[in-house]
Amino acid sequence: MQIIDGKKLRDEILSKIKTKVASLPFQPFFCDILIGNDPASVQYVQMKMRKAEAVGMRFYKASFPDSISTEELIKEIEKINKIPNMCGVIVQLPLPKSIDSRKVLDAIDPRLDVDCLGTTAGKEFYNGNISLGFPAAFSCMALLDSIKLDLKDPRHGGASKKIVVLGNGELVGRPVTALLNFRGFSPIVITSETENKEEIIKNADILISGMGVGKYITGDMIKKGAVLIDAGASEANAGIIGDVDLESVSSVAGFVSPVPGGVGPVTVAMLLNNVLKVAQKLSPTPGIGER
């Protein structure tokens, strides 16, 4: 089994982003709006701030108490949308239950919606405009591309690998399925209602999982040489674990992206790549693009 090193891929992508940012005639702003002081959310926002600043972007700090109302927060977002050179606005989730998440996410200017969680940006993505898109889904595809597997396009007479997506969630399952479909593949999506799950999983050449069920995928469930892209994350006594039981699949799988150290680090890089794309629209320069 070969481990797909997400941290290494992240650093490669960030290095390219840094070069492109340096070529811009202005410094792009990026804002991750924080509500409240949940320790995990605070830590994640700080990490994204460090990565953004490391590639030459300017991080705009916007934090508000969890007592803020939906209407007040929307007004603040509308102000942030209008900041000169703002090239990406996201809201750190989850939000307090007192806040209407849909209204807040839809308040982000769709042109700056680098998480793709607003209604307009989501529709654009699923209509095939993937210049901006869901960072975690882009991360899964980048990890898959990094191993240079021969994924023949069935639209050009190729024999497609059997690709299975576990879960149909908003952040991973549904958008990664769309990205695969845009490339001409026909992935099988497994949900809680799918029959013959075990048989489908056993026959898969590539499994992309975003279920969030710790160590669900074991060695006896997969075929020899299968590629496992693990986008699941569950809390356990030892920390965060993925959907794949690494120890169990170690003698069976061909490639595995681990948790932590796989999809997560690359997701941050793809988020900042979205910010770069917005900046390039303001000042067109050659981009990294999605492969």
CSV table of C-alpha atoms in Angstrom, one decimal:
chain,number,residue,atom,x,y,z
A,1,MET,CA,0.0,0.0,0.0
A,2,GLN,CA,1.3,3.5,-0.9
A,3,ILE,CA,0.2,6.5,1.1
A,4,ILE,CA,-0.9,9.5,-0.9
A,5,ASP,CA,0.9,12.4,1.0
A,6,GLY,CA,-1.6,15.2,1.2
A,7,LYS,CA,0.8,17.6,2.9
A,8,LYS,CA,3.3,17.2,0.2
A,9,LEU,CA,0.7,17.9,-2.5
A,10,ARG,CA,-0.6,20.8,-0.5
A,11,ASP,CA,2.9,22.4,-0.4
A,12,GLU,CA,3.3,21.9,-4.1
A,13,ILE,CA,0.0,23.6,-4.9
A,14,LEU,CA,0.7,26.4,-2.4
A,15,SER,CA,4.1,27.0,-4.0
A,16,LYS,CA,2.5,27.5,-7.4
A,17,ILE,CA,-0.2,29.8,-5.8
A,18,LYS,CA,2.5,31.9,-4.2
A,19,THR,CA,4.2,32.5,-7.5
A,20,LYS,CA,1.0,33.5,-9.2
A,21,VAL,CA,0.0,35.8,-6.3
A,22,ALA,CA,3.4,37.5,-6.6
A,23,SER,CA,2.7,38.3,-10.3
A,24,LEU,CA,-0.6,40.1,-9.5
A,25,PRO,CA,-0.6,43.9,-9.6
A,26,PHE,CA,-2.4,44.0,-6.2
A,27,GLN,CA,-2.5,41.9,-3.0
A,28,PRO,CA,-5.7,39.8,-2.8
A,29,PHE,CA,-7.7,39.8,0.4
A,30,PHE,CA,-9.3,36.6,1.9
A,31,CYS,CA,-11.8,36.6,4.7
A,32,ASP,CA,-12.9,33.7,6.9
A,33,ILE,CA,-15.7,35.0,9.1
A,34,LEU,CA,-15.7,33.6,12.7
A,35,ILE,CA,-18.7,33.6,14.9
A,36,GLY,CA,-18.2,32.9,18.6
A,37,ASN,CA,-15.1,31.4,20.1
A,38,ASP,CA,-15.3,27.6,19.6
A,39,PRO,CA,-11.7,26.4,20.1
A,40,ALA,CA,-11.8,24.1,17.0
A,41,SER,CA,-13.2,26.9,14.8
A,42,VAL,CA,-10.7,29.4,16.1
A,43,GLN,CA,-7.8,27.0,15.4
A,44,TYR,CA,-9.0,26.3,11.9
A,45,VAL,CA,-9.4,30.0,11.0
A,46,GLN,CA,-5.9,30.7,12.3
A,47,MET,CA,-4.5,27.9,10.2
A,48,LYS,CA,-6.1,29.3,7.1
A,49,MET,CA,-4.9,32.7,7.9
A,50,ARG,CA,-1.3,31.5,8.2
A,51,LYS,CA,-1.5,29.6,4.9
A,52,ALA,CA,-3.1,32.6,3.1
A,53,GLU,CA,-0.4,35.0,4.4
A,54,ALA,CA,2.3,32.5,3.5
A,55,VAL,CA,1.3,32.6,-0.2
A,56,GLY,CA,1.2,36.4,-0.2
A,57,MET,CA,-2.5,37.0,0.4
A,58,ARG,CA,-3.8,39.4,3.0
A,59,PHE,CA,-6.1,37.9,5.6
A,60,TYR,CA,-9.0,40.1,6.6
A,61,LYS,CA,-10.0,39.4,10.2
A,62,ALA,CA,-13.7,39.4,10.9
A,63,SER,CA,-15.0,37.9,14.1
A,64,PHE,CA,-18.3,38.5,15.9
A,65,PRO,CA,-19.9,37.3,19.1
A,66,ASP,CA,-22.3,34.3,19.0
A,67,SER,CA,-25.0,36.7,20.2
A,68,ILE,CA,-25.0,38.4,16.7
A,69,SER,CA,-28.3,38.1,14.9
A,70,THR,CA,-28.8,36.8,11.4
A,71,GLU,CA,-29.7,40.3,10.1
A,72,GLU,CA,-26.7,41.9,11.8
A,73,LEU,CA,-24.3,39.3,10.4
A,74,ILE,CA,-25.7,39.8,6.9
A,75,LYS,CA,-25.1,43.5,7.1
A,76,GLU,CA,-21.5,42.8,8.1
A,77,ILE,CA,-21.0,40.4,5.2
A,78,GLU,CA,-22.4,43.0,2.8
A,79,LYS,CA,-19.7,45.4,4.0
A,80,ILE,CA,-17.0,42.8,3.6
A,81,ASN,CA,-18.1,42.0,0.1
A,82,LYS,CA,-17.3,45.6,-0.9
A,83,ILE,CA,-13.8,45.8,0.5
A,84,PRO,CA,-11.4,46.7,-2.3
A,85,ASN,CA,-9.3,43.7,-3.6
A,86,MET,CA,-11.5,41.2,-1.6
A,87,CYS,CA,-11.2,38.0,-3.5
A,88,GLY,CA,-12.7,35.4,-1.2
A,89,VAL,CA,-15.2,35.3,1.6
A,90,ILE,CA,-16.2,32.3,3.6
A,91,VAL,CA,-18.0,31.7,6.9
A,92,GLN,CA,-16.6,29.3,9.4
A,93,LEU,CA,-19.1,26.6,10.1
A,94,PRO,CA,-21.0,25.5,12.1
A,95,LEU,CA,-22.8,28.6,13.0
A,96,PRO,CA,-24.8,29.0,16.3
A,97,LYS,CA,-28.3,27.6,16.1
A,98,SER,CA,-29.7,31.0,16.5
A,99,ILE,CA,-28.4,32.1,13.1
A,100,ASP,CA,-30.0,31.2,9.7
A,101,SER,CA,-27.0,29.6,7.9
A,102,ARG,CA,-28.7,29.6,4.5
A,103,LYS,CA,-29.4,33.3,4.6
A,104,VAL,CA,-25.9,34.1,5.8
A,105,LEU,CA,-24.2,32.0,3.2
A,106,ASP,CA,-26.4,33.5,0.5
A,107,ALA,CA,-25.3,37.0,1.6
A,108,ILE,CA,-21.8,36.3,0.3
A,109,ASP,CA,-21.2,37.8,-3.1
A,110,PRO,CA,-21.3,34.8,-5.5
A,111,ARG,CA,-18.2,36.1,-7.2
A,112,LEU,CA,-16.4,35.8,-3.9
A,113,ASP,CA,-18.0,32.5,-2.7
A,114,VAL,CA,-14.8,30.4,-2.7
A,115,ASP,CA,-16.4,27.7,-0.5
A,116,CYS,CA,-19.2,27.4,-3.1
A,117,LEU,CA,-21.8,27.1,-0.3
A,118,GLY,CA,-24.1,29.9,-1.5
A,119,THR,CA,-27.1,29.0,-3.6
A,120,THR,CA,-26.0,30.9,-6.7
A,121,ALA,CA,-22.4,29.5,-6.6
A,122,GLY,CA,-23.7,26.0,-6.1
A,123,LYS,CA,-26.0,26.2,-9.1
A,124,GLU,CA,-23.2,27.6,-11.3
A,125,PHE,CA,-21.0,24.6,-10.3
A,126,TYR,CA,-23.6,21.9,-11.0
A,127,ASN,CA,-24.4,23.6,-14.3
A,128,GLY,CA,-20.8,22.9,-15.3
A,129,ASN,CA,-19.1,26.1,-14.5
A,130,ILE,CA,-16.3,24.7,-12.3
A,131,SER,CA,-14.0,27.7,-12.3
A,132,LEU,CA,-14.9,27.9,-8.6
A,133,GLY,CA,-16.1,24.9,-6.7
A,134,PHE,CA,-16.2,22.9,-3.5
A,135,PRO,CA,-12.6,22.8,-2.1
A,136,ALA,CA,-12.9,19.3,-0.5
A,137,ALA,CA,-14.2,17.8,-3.8
A,138,PHE,CA,-11.4,19.5,-5.8
A,139,SER,CA,-9.0,18.0,-3.1
A,140,CYS,CA,-10.2,14.5,-3.7
A,141,MET,CA,-9.7,14.9,-7.5
A,142,ALA,CA,-6.3,16.4,-7.0
A,143,LEU,CA,-5.2,13.5,-4.8
A,144,LEU,CA,-6.5,11.0,-7.3
A,145,ASP,CA,-4.8,12.8,-10.2
A,146,SER,CA,-1.5,12.9,-8.2
A,147,ILE,CA,-1.0,9.2,-8.5
A,148,LYS,CA,-1.3,9.4,-12.3
A,149,LEU,CA,-3.6,6.5,-12.6
A,150,ASP,CA,-4.7,5.7,-16.1
A,151,LEU,CA,-8.3,6.9,-16.0
A,152,LYS,CA,-9.4,6.4,-19.5
A,153,ASP,CA,-12.2,8.7,-20.7
A,154,PRO,CA,-15.1,6.6,-21.9
A,155,ARG,CA,-16.2,9.4,-24.2
A,156,HIS,CA,-13.1,8.6,-26.2
A,157,GLY,CA,-13.3,4.8,-26.3
A,158,GLY,CA,-11.6,4.1,-23.0
A,159,ALA,CA,-12.6,1.5,-20.5
A,160,SER,CA,-13.4,3.4,-17.4
A,161,LYS,CA,-12.2,2.3,-13.9
A,162,LYS,CA,-15.1,1.3,-11.6
A,163,ILE,CA,-15.4,4.4,-9.3
A,164,VAL,CA,-17.6,4.3,-6.2
A,165,VAL,CA,-18.5,7.3,-4.1
A,166,LEU,CA,-19.5,6.6,-0.5
A,167,GLY,CA,-22.0,9.2,0.6
A,168,ASN,CA,-23.9,12.0,-1.1
A,169,GLY,CA,-23.1,14.9,1.2
A,170,GLU,CA,-23.0,18.6,0.3
A,171,LEU,CA,-19.2,19.1,0.8
A,172,VAL,CA,-17.8,15.9,-0.7
A,173,GLY,CA,-20.1,13.2,-2.1
A,174,ARG,CA,-22.4,15.2,-4.4
A,175,PRO,CA,-19.8,17.6,-5.8
A,176,VAL,CA,-17.1,15.0,-6.3
A,177,THR,CA,-19.7,12.9,-8.2
A,178,ALA,CA,-20.4,15.9,-10.4
A,179,LEU,CA,-16.7,16.4,-11.1
A,180,LEU,CA,-16.3,12.8,-12.1
A,181,ASN,CA,-19.4,13.1,-14.3
A,182,PHE,CA,-18.0,16.2,-16.0
A,183,ARG,CA,-15.0,14.2,-16.9
A,184,GLY,CA,-17.1,11.6,-18.6
A,185,PHE,CA,-17.1,8.9,-15.9
A,186,SER,CA,-20.2,7.3,-14.3
A,187,PRO,CA,-19.4,6.8,-10.6
A,188,ILE,CA,-21.8,4.7,-8.5
A,189,VAL,CA,-23.0,6.6,-5.5
A,190,ILE,CA,-23.7,4.6,-2.3
A,191,THR,CA,-26.1,6.0,0.3
A,192,SER,CA,-27.8,4.5,3.3
A,193,GLU,CA,-30.6,3.3,0.9
A,194,THR,CA,-28.3,1.5,-1.6
A,195,GLU,CA,-28.8,-2.2,-1.9
A,196,ASN,CA,-25.9,-4.6,-2.3
A,197,LYS,CA,-23.4,-2.1,-0.8
A,198,GLU,CA,-20.8,-4.8,0.0
A,199,GLU,CA,-20.8,-6.2,-3.6
A,200,ILE,CA,-20.5,-2.7,-5.1
A,201,ILE,CA,-17.6,-1.8,-2.8
A,202,LYS,CA,-15.8,-5.1,-3.4
A,203,ASN,CA,-15.8,-4.5,-7.2
A,204,ALA,CA,-14.6,-0.9,-7.0
A,205,ASP,CA,-11.2,0.1,-8.5
A,206,ILE,CA,-11.5,3.5,-6.8
A,207,LEU,CA,-13.4,4.4,-3.6
A,208,ILE,CA,-13.9,8.0,-2.6
A,209,SER,CA,-15.5,8.2,0.9
A,210,GLY,CA,-17.0,11.1,2.7
A,211,MET,CA,-19.3,9.4,5.1
A,212,GLY,CA,-17.7,10.3,8.4
A,213,VAL,CA,-18.1,6.8,9.8
A,214,GLY,CA,-14.8,6.0,11.5
A,215,LYS,CA,-12.9,3.0,10.2
A,216,TYR,CA,-15.8,1.8,8.2
A,217,ILE,CA,-13.8,0.5,5.2
A,218,THR,CA,-11.7,-2.6,6.1
A,219,GLY,CA,-9.4,-4.8,4.2
A,220,ASP,CA,-11.9,-7.6,3.6
A,221,MET,CA,-14.4,-5.2,2.0
A,222,ILE,CA,-12.1,-4.0,-0.9
A,223,LYS,CA,-10.5,-5.6,-4.0
A,224,LYS,CA,-6.7,-6.1,-4.3
A,225,GLY,CA,-5.0,-2.9,-5.4
A,226,ALA,CA,-8.0,-0.5,-4.8
A,227,VAL,CA,-7.4,3.2,-4.6
A,228,LEU,CA,-9.0,4.7,-1.5
A,229,ILE,CA,-9.5,8.5,-1.2
A,230,ASP,CA,-10.7,9.1,2.4
A,231,ALA,CA,-12.5,12.4,2.9
A,232,GLY,CA,-14.3,11.2,6.1
A,233,ALA,CA,-13.5,12.6,9.5
A,234,SER,CA,-14.7,11.4,12.9
A,235,GLU,CA,-13.7,12.2,16.4
A,236,ALA,CA,-12.1,9.4,18.4
A,237,ASN,CA,-10.2,9.1,21.6
A,238,ALA,CA,-6.9,9.2,19.6
A,239,GLY,CA,-8.1,12.3,17.7
A,240,ILE,CA,-9.5,12.5,14.2
A,241,ILE,CA,-9.9,9.3,12.2
A,242,GLY,CA,-11.1,8.6,8.7
A,243,ASP,CA,-13.6,6.2,7.1
A,244,VAL,CA,-10.7,3.9,6.2
A,245,ASP,CA,-9.2,1.5,8.7
A,246,LEU,CA,-5.6,2.0,7.6
A,247,GLU,CA,-4.2,-1.0,9.4
A,248,SER,CA,-6.8,-3.3,8.1
A,249,VAL,CA,-6.4,-2.2,4.4
A,250,SER,CA,-2.6,-2.0,4.5
A,251,SER,CA,-2.0,-5.4,2.8
A,252,VAL,CA,-4.8,-5.0,0.3
A,253,ALA,CA,-5.1,-1.5,-1.0
A,254,GLY,CA,-3.0,0.0,-3.7
A,255,PHE,CA,-3.1,3.7,-2.7
A,256,VAL,CA,-4.7,5.4,0.3
A,257,SER,CA,-5.0,9.0,1.3
A,258,PRO,CA,-4.8,9.0,5.1
A,259,VAL,CA,-6.8,10.9,7.8
A,260,PRO,CA,-5.2,13.2,8.9
A,261,GLY,CA,-2.7,14.2,6.3
A,262,GLY,CA,-4.7,13.5,3.1
A,263,VAL,CA,-7.8,15.4,1.9
A,264,GLY,CA,-7.7,17.9,4.7
A,265,PRO,CA,-4.4,19.7,3.9
A,266,VAL,CA,-5.1,19.7,0.1
A,267,THR,CA,-8.6,21.2,0.8
A,268,VAL,CA,-7.0,24.3,2.3
A,269,ALA,CA,-4.8,24.6,-0.8
A,270,MET,CA,-7.7,24.3,-3.2
A,271,LEU,CA,-9.6,26.9,-1.2
A,272,LEU,CA,-6.7,29.4,-1.6
A,273,ASN,CA,-6.5,28.4,-5.3
A,274,ASN,CA,-10.2,29.5,-5.6
A,275,VAL,CA,-9.2,32.9,-4.1
A,276,LEU,CA,-6.4,33.1,-6.6
A,277,LYS,CA,-8.8,32.5,-9.5
A,278,VAL,CA,-11.0,35.3,-8.3
A,279,ALA,CA,-8.0,37.6,-8.2
A,280,GLN,CA,-7.0,36.5,-11.7
A,281,LYS,CA,-10.4,37.5,-13.0
A,282,LEU,CA,-9.8,41.0,-11.6
A,283,SER,CA,-6.3,41.0,-13.2
A,284,PRO,CA,-6.0,38.1,-15.7
A,285,THR,CA,-2.8,36.1,-15.5
A,286,PRO,CA,-2.1,32.4,-16.4
A,287,GLY,CA,-3.6,30.2,-13.7
A,288,ILE,CA,-3.0,26.8,-12.2
A,289,GLY,CA,-6.4,25.5,-13.2
A,290,GLU,CA,-7.9,22.2,-12.4
A,291,ARG,CA,-6.5,19.2,-14.2
